[in-house]
PDB file of C-alpha atoms in Angstrom:
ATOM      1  CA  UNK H   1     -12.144 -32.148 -84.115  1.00 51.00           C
ATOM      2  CA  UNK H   2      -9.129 -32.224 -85.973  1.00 53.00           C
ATOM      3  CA  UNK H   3      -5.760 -32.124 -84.821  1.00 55.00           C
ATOM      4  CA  UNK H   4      -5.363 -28.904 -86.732  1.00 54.00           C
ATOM      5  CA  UNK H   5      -7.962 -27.359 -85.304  1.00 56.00           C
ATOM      6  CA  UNK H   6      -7.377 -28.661 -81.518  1.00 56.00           C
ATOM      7  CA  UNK H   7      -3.950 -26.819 -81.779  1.00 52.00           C
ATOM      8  CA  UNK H   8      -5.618 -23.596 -82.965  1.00 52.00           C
ATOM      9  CA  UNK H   9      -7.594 -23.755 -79.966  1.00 57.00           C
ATOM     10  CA  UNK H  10      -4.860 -24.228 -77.822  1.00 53.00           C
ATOM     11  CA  UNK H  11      -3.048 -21.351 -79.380  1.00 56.00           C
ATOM     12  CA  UNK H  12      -5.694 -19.346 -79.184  1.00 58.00           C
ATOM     13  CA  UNK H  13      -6.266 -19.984 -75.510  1.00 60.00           C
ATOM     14  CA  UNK H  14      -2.782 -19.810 -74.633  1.00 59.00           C
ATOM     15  CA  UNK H  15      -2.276 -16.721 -76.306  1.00 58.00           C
ATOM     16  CA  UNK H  16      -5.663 -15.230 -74.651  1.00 60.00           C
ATOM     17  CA  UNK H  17      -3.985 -16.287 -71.523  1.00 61.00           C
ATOM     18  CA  UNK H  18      -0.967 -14.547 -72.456  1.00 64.00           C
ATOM     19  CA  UNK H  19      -2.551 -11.447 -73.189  1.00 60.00           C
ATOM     20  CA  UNK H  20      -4.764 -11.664 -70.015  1.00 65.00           C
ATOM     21  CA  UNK H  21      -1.228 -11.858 -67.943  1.00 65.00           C
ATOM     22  CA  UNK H  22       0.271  -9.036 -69.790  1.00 63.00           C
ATOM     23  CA  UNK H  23      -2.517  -6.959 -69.297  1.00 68.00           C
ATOM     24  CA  UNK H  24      -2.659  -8.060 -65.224  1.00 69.00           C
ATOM     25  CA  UNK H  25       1.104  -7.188 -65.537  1.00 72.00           C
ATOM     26  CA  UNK H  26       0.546  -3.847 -66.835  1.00 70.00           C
ATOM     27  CA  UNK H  27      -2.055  -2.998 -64.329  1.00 73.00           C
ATOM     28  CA  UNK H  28       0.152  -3.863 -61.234  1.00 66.00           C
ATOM     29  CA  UNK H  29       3.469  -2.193 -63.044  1.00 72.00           C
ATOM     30  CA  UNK H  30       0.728   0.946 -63.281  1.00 74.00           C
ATOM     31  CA  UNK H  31      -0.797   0.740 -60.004  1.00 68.00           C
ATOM     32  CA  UNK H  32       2.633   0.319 -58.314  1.00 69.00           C
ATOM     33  CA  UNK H  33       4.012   3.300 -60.141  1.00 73.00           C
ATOM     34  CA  UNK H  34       1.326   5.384 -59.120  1.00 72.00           C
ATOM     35  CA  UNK H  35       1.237   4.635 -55.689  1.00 69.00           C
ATOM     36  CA  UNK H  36       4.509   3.544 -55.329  1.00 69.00           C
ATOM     37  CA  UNK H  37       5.624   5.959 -52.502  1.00 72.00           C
ATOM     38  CA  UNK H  38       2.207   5.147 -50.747  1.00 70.00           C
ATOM     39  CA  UNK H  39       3.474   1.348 -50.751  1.00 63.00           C
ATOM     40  CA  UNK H  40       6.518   1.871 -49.680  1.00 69.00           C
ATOM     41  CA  UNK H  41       5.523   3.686 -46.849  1.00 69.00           C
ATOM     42  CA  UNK H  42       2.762   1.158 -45.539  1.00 68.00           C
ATOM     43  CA  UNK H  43       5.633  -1.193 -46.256  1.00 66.00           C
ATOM     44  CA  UNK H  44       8.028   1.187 -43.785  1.00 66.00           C
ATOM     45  CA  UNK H  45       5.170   1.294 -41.230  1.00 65.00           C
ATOM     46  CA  UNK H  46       4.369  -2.496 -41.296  1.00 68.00           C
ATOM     47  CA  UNK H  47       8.010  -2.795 -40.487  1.00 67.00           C
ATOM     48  CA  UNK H  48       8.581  -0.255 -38.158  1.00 67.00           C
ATOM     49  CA  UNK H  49       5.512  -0.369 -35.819  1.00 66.00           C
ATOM     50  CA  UNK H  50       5.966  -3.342 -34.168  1.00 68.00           C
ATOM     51  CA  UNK H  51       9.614  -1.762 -33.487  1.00 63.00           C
ATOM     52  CA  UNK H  52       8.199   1.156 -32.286  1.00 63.00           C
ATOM     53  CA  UNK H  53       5.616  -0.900 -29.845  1.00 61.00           C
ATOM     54  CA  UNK H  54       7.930  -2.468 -28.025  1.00 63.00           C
ATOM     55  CA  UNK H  55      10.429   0.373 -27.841  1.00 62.00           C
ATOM     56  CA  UNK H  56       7.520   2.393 -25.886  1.00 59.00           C
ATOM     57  CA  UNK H  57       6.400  -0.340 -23.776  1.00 66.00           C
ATOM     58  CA  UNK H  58       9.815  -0.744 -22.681  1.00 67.00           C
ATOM     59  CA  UNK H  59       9.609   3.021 -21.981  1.00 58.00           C
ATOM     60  CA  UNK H  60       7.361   2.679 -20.489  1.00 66.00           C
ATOM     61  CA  UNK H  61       8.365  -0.267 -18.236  1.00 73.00           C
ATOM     62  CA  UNK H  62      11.654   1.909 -17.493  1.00 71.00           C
ATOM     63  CA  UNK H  63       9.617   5.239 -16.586  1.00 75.00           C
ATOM     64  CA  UNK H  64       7.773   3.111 -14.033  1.00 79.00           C
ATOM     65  CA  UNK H  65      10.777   1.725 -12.604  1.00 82.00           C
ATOM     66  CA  UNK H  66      12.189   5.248 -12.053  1.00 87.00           C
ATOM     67  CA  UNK H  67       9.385   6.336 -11.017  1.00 88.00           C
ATOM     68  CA  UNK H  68       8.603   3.803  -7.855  1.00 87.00           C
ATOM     69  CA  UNK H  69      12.716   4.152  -7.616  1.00 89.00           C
ATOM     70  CA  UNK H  70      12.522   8.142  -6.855  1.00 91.00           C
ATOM     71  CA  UNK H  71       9.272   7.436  -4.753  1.00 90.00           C
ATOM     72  CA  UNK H  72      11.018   5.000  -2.723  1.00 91.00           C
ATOM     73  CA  UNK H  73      14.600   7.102  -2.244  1.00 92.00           C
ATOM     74  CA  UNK H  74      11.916   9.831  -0.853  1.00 93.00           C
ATOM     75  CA  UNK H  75      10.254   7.722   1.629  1.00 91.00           C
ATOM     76  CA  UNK H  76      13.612   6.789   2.746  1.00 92.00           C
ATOM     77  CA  UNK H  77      14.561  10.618   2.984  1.00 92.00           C
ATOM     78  CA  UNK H  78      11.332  11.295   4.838  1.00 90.00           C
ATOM     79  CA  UNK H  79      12.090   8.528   7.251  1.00 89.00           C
ATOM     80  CA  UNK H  80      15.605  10.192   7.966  1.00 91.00           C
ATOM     81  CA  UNK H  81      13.802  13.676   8.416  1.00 90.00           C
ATOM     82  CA  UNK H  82      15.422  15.158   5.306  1.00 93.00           C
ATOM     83  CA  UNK H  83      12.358  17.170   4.621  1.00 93.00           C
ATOM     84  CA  UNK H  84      13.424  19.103   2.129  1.00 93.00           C
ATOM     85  CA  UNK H  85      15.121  16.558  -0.422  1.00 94.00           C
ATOM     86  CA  UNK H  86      11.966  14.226  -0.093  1.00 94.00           C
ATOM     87  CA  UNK H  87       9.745  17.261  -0.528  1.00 94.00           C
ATOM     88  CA  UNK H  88      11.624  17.992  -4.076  1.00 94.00           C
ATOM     89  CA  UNK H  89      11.325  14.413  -5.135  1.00 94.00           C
ATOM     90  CA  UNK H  90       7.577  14.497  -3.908  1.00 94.00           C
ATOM     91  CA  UNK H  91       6.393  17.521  -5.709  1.00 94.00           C
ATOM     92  CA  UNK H  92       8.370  16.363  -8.891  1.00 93.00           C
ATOM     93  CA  UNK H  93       6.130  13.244  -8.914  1.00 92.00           C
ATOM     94  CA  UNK H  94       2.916  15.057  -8.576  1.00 90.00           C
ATOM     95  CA  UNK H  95       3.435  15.655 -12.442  1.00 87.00           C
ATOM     96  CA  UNK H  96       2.766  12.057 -13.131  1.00 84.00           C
ATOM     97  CA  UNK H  97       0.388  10.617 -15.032  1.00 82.00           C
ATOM     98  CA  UNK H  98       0.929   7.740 -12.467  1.00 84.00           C
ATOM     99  CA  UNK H  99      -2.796   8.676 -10.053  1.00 87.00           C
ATOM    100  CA  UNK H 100      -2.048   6.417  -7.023  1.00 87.00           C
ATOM    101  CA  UNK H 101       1.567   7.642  -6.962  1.00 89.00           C
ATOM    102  CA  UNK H 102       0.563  11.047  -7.598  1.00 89.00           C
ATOM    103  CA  UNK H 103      -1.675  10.822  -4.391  1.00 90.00           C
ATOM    104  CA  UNK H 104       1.386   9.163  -2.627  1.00 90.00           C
ATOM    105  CA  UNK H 105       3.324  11.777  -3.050  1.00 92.00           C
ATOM    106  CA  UNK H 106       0.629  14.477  -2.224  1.00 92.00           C
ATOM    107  CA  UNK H 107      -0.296  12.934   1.175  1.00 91.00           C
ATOM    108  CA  UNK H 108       3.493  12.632   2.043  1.00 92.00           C
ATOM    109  CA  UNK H 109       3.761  16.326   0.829  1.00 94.00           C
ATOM    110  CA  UNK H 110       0.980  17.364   3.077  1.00 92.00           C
ATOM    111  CA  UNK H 111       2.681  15.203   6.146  1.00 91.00           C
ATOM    112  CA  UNK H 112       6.160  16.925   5.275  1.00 94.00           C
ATOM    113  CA  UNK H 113       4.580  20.483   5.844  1.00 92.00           C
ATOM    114  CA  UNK H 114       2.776  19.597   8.928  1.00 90.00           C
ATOM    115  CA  UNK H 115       5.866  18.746  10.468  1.00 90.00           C
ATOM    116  CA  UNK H 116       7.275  21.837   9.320  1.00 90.00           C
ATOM    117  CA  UNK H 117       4.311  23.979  10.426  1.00 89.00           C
ATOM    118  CA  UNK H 118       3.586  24.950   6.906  1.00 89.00           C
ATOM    119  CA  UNK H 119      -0.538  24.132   6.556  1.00 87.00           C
ATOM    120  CA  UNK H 120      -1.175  27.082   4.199  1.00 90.00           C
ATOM    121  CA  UNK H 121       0.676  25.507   2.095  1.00 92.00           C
ATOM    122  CA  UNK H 122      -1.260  22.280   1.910  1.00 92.00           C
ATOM    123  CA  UNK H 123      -4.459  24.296   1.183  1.00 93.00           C
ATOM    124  CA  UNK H 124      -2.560  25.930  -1.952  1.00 92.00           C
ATOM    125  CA  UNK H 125      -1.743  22.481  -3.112  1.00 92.00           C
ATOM    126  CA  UNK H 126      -4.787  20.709  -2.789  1.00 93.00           C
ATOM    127  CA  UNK H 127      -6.316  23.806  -4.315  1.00 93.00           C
ATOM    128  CA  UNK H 128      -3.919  23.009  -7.297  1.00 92.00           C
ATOM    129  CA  UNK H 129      -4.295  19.856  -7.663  1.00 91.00           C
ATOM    130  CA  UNK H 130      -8.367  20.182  -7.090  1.00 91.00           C
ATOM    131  CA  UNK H 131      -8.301  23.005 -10.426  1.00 91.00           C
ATOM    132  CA  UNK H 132      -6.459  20.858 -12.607  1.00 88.00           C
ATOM    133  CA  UNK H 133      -8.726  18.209 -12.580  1.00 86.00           C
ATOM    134  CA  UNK H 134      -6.478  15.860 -13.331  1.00 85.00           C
ATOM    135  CA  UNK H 135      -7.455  13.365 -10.506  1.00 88.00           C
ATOM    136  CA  UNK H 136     -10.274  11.033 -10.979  1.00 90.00           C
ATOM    137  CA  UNK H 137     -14.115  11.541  -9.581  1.00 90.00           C
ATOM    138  CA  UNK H 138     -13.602   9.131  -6.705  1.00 89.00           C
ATOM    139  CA  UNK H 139      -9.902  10.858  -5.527  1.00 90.00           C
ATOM    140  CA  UNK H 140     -11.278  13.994  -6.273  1.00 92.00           C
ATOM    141  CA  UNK H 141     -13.842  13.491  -3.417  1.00 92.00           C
ATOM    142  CA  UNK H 142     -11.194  12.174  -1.799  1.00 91.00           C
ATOM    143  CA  UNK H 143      -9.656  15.299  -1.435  1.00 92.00           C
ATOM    144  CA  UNK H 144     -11.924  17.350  -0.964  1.00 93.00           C
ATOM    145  CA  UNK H 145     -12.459  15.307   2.090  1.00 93.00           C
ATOM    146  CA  UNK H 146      -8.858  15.748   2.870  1.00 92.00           C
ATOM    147  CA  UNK H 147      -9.359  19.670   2.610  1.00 93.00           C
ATOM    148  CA  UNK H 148     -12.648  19.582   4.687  1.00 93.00           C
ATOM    149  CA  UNK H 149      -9.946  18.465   7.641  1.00 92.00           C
ATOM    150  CA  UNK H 150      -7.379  20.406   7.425  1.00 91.00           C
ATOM    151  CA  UNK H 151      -9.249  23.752   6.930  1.00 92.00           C
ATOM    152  CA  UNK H 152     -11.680  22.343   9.632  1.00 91.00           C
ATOM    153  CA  UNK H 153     -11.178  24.623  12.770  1.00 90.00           C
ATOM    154  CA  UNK H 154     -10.828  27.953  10.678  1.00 90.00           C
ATOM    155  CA  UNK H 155     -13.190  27.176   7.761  1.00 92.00           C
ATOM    156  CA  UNK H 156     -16.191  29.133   7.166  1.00 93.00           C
ATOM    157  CA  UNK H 157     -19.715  28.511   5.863  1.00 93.00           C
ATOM    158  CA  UNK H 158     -18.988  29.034   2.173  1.00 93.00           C
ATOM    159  CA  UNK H 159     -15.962  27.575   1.653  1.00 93.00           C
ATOM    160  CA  UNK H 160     -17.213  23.938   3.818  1.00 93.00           C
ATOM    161  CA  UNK H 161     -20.286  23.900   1.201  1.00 93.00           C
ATOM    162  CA  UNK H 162     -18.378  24.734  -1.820  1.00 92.00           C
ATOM    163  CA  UNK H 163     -16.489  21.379  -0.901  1.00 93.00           C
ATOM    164  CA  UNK H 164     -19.894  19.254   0.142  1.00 92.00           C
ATOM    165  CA  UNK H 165     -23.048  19.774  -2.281  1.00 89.00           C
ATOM    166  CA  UNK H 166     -25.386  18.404  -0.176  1.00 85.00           C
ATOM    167  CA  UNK H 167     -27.689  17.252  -3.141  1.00 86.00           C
ATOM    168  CA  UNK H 168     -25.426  15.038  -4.630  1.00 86.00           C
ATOM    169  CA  UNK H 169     -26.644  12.184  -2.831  1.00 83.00           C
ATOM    170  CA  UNK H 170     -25.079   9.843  -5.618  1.00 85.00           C
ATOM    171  CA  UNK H 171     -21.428  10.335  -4.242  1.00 86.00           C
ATOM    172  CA  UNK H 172     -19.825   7.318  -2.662  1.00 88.00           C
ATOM    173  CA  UNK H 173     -18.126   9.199   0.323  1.00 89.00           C
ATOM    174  CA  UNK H 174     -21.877  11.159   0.819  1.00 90.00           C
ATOM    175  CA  UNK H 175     -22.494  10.217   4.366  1.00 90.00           C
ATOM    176  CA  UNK H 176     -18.921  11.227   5.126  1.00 90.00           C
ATOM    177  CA  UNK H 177     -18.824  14.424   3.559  1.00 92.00           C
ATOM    178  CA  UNK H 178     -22.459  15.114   5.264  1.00 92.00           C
ATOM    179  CA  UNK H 179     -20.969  14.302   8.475  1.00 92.00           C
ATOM    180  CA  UNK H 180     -18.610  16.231   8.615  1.00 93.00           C
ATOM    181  CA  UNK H 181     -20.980  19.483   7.725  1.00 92.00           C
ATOM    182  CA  UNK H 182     -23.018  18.184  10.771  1.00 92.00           C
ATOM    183  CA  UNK H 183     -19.973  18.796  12.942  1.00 93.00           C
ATOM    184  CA  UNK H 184     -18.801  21.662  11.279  1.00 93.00           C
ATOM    185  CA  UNK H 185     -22.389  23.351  11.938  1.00 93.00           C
ATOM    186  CA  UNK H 186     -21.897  21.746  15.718  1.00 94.00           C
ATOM    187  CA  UNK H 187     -18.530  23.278  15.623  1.00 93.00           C
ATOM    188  CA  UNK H 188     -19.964  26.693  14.689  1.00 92.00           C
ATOM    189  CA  UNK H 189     -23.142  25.810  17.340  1.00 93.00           C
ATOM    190  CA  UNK H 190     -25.728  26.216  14.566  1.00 93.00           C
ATOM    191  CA  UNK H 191     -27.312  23.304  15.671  1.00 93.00           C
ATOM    192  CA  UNK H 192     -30.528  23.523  13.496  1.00 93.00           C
ATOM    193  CA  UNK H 193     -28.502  23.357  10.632  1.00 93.00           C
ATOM    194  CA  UNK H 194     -26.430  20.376  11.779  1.00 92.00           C
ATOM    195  CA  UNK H 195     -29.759  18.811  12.072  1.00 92.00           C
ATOM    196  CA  UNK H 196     -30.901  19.812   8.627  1.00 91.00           C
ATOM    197  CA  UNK H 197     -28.364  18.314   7.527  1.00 91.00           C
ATOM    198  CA  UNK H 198     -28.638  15.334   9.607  1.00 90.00           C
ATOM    199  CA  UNK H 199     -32.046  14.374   8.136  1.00 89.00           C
ATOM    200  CA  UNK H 200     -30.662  14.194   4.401  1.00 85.00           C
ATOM    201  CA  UNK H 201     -28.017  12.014   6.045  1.00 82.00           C
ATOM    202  CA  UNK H 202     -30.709   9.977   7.434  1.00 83.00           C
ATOM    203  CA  UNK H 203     -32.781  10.057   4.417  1.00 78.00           C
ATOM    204  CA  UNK H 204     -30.332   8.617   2.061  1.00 66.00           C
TER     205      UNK H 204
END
């Protein structure tokens, strides 16, 4: 090939090259016109997220401290009998999202208004906290248990069953809750239902 032509064909290609950038140039200049504000956004957010995540993890780091800071200023007011302070800081707690202190605070709620004489008031909170069904399965049994108890001497028939389905033989705290229907029927001296009961205990 000539030298002649050899620099036409470098020409050529450079200047296909050439075109082939303008053209790529064009299309990004286009596409980032278009979708500019788009960009800059996902540009904002690749920024800003990371900022964000840490700012709500420490959050909440800082709600948990408060939180196991107000639970532990109550214990020490429940210690020094100031029943009513602890029993604000309890109750305010109960709106955590926080289960085990949530719990905390309702079984040192329920010890406050023992002391004061106050179980009706247990009942209504447990009853609460039972219809908001906020609690997990396993607490949730957990209290109903903790109902069953406290309502144990006055309780009738209907309200002990509607806390113990005695065909739910899949529940961890079964033989409890069964057991405690035994003695309830005992209690009541229906003693062929206690034993009815006894056999699905002994069943299981």
């Amino acid at each position: 090939i000539s030298y002649k032509k050899k620099y036409l064909l470098i020409m050529s290609s450079e200047l296909e090259n050439q075109i082939k950038d303008d053209l790529f140039r064009d299309k990004v200049i286009k596409f980032f016109s278009q979708y500019k504000k788009y960009l800059i956004t996902l540009l904002i957010l690749l920024i800003t997220i990371p900022s964000f995540y840490h700012a709500f993890k420490a959050y909440e780091r800082n709600k948990s401290e408060k939180i196991l800071e107000d639970y532990s200023k109550a214990i020490m007011m429940l210690g020094n009998e100031n029943l009513d302070e602890a029993d604000k800081i309890f109750t305010k707690l109960l709106n955590e999202k926080n289960e085990a202190i949530m719990i905390s605070s309702l079984n040192k709620i329920i010890e406050i208004n023992l002391k004061k004489k106050n179980p009706k008031k247990n009942i209504i909170l447990i009853d609460d906290i039972l219809n908001s069904k906020k609690l997990s399965a396993l607490n949730t049994d957990l209290l109903k248990i903790k109902k069953a108890l406290l309502i144990f001497d006055k309780a009738d028939e209907k309200t002990m069953l509607a806390l113990f389905n005695k065909n739910e033989k899949q529940n961890k705290f079964y033989s409890l809750s069964m057991q405690i229907l035994v003695d309830f029927y005992i209690s009541k001296n229906e003693l062929s239902k206690a034993n009815e009961i006894q056999k699905l205990v002994n069943e299981k």
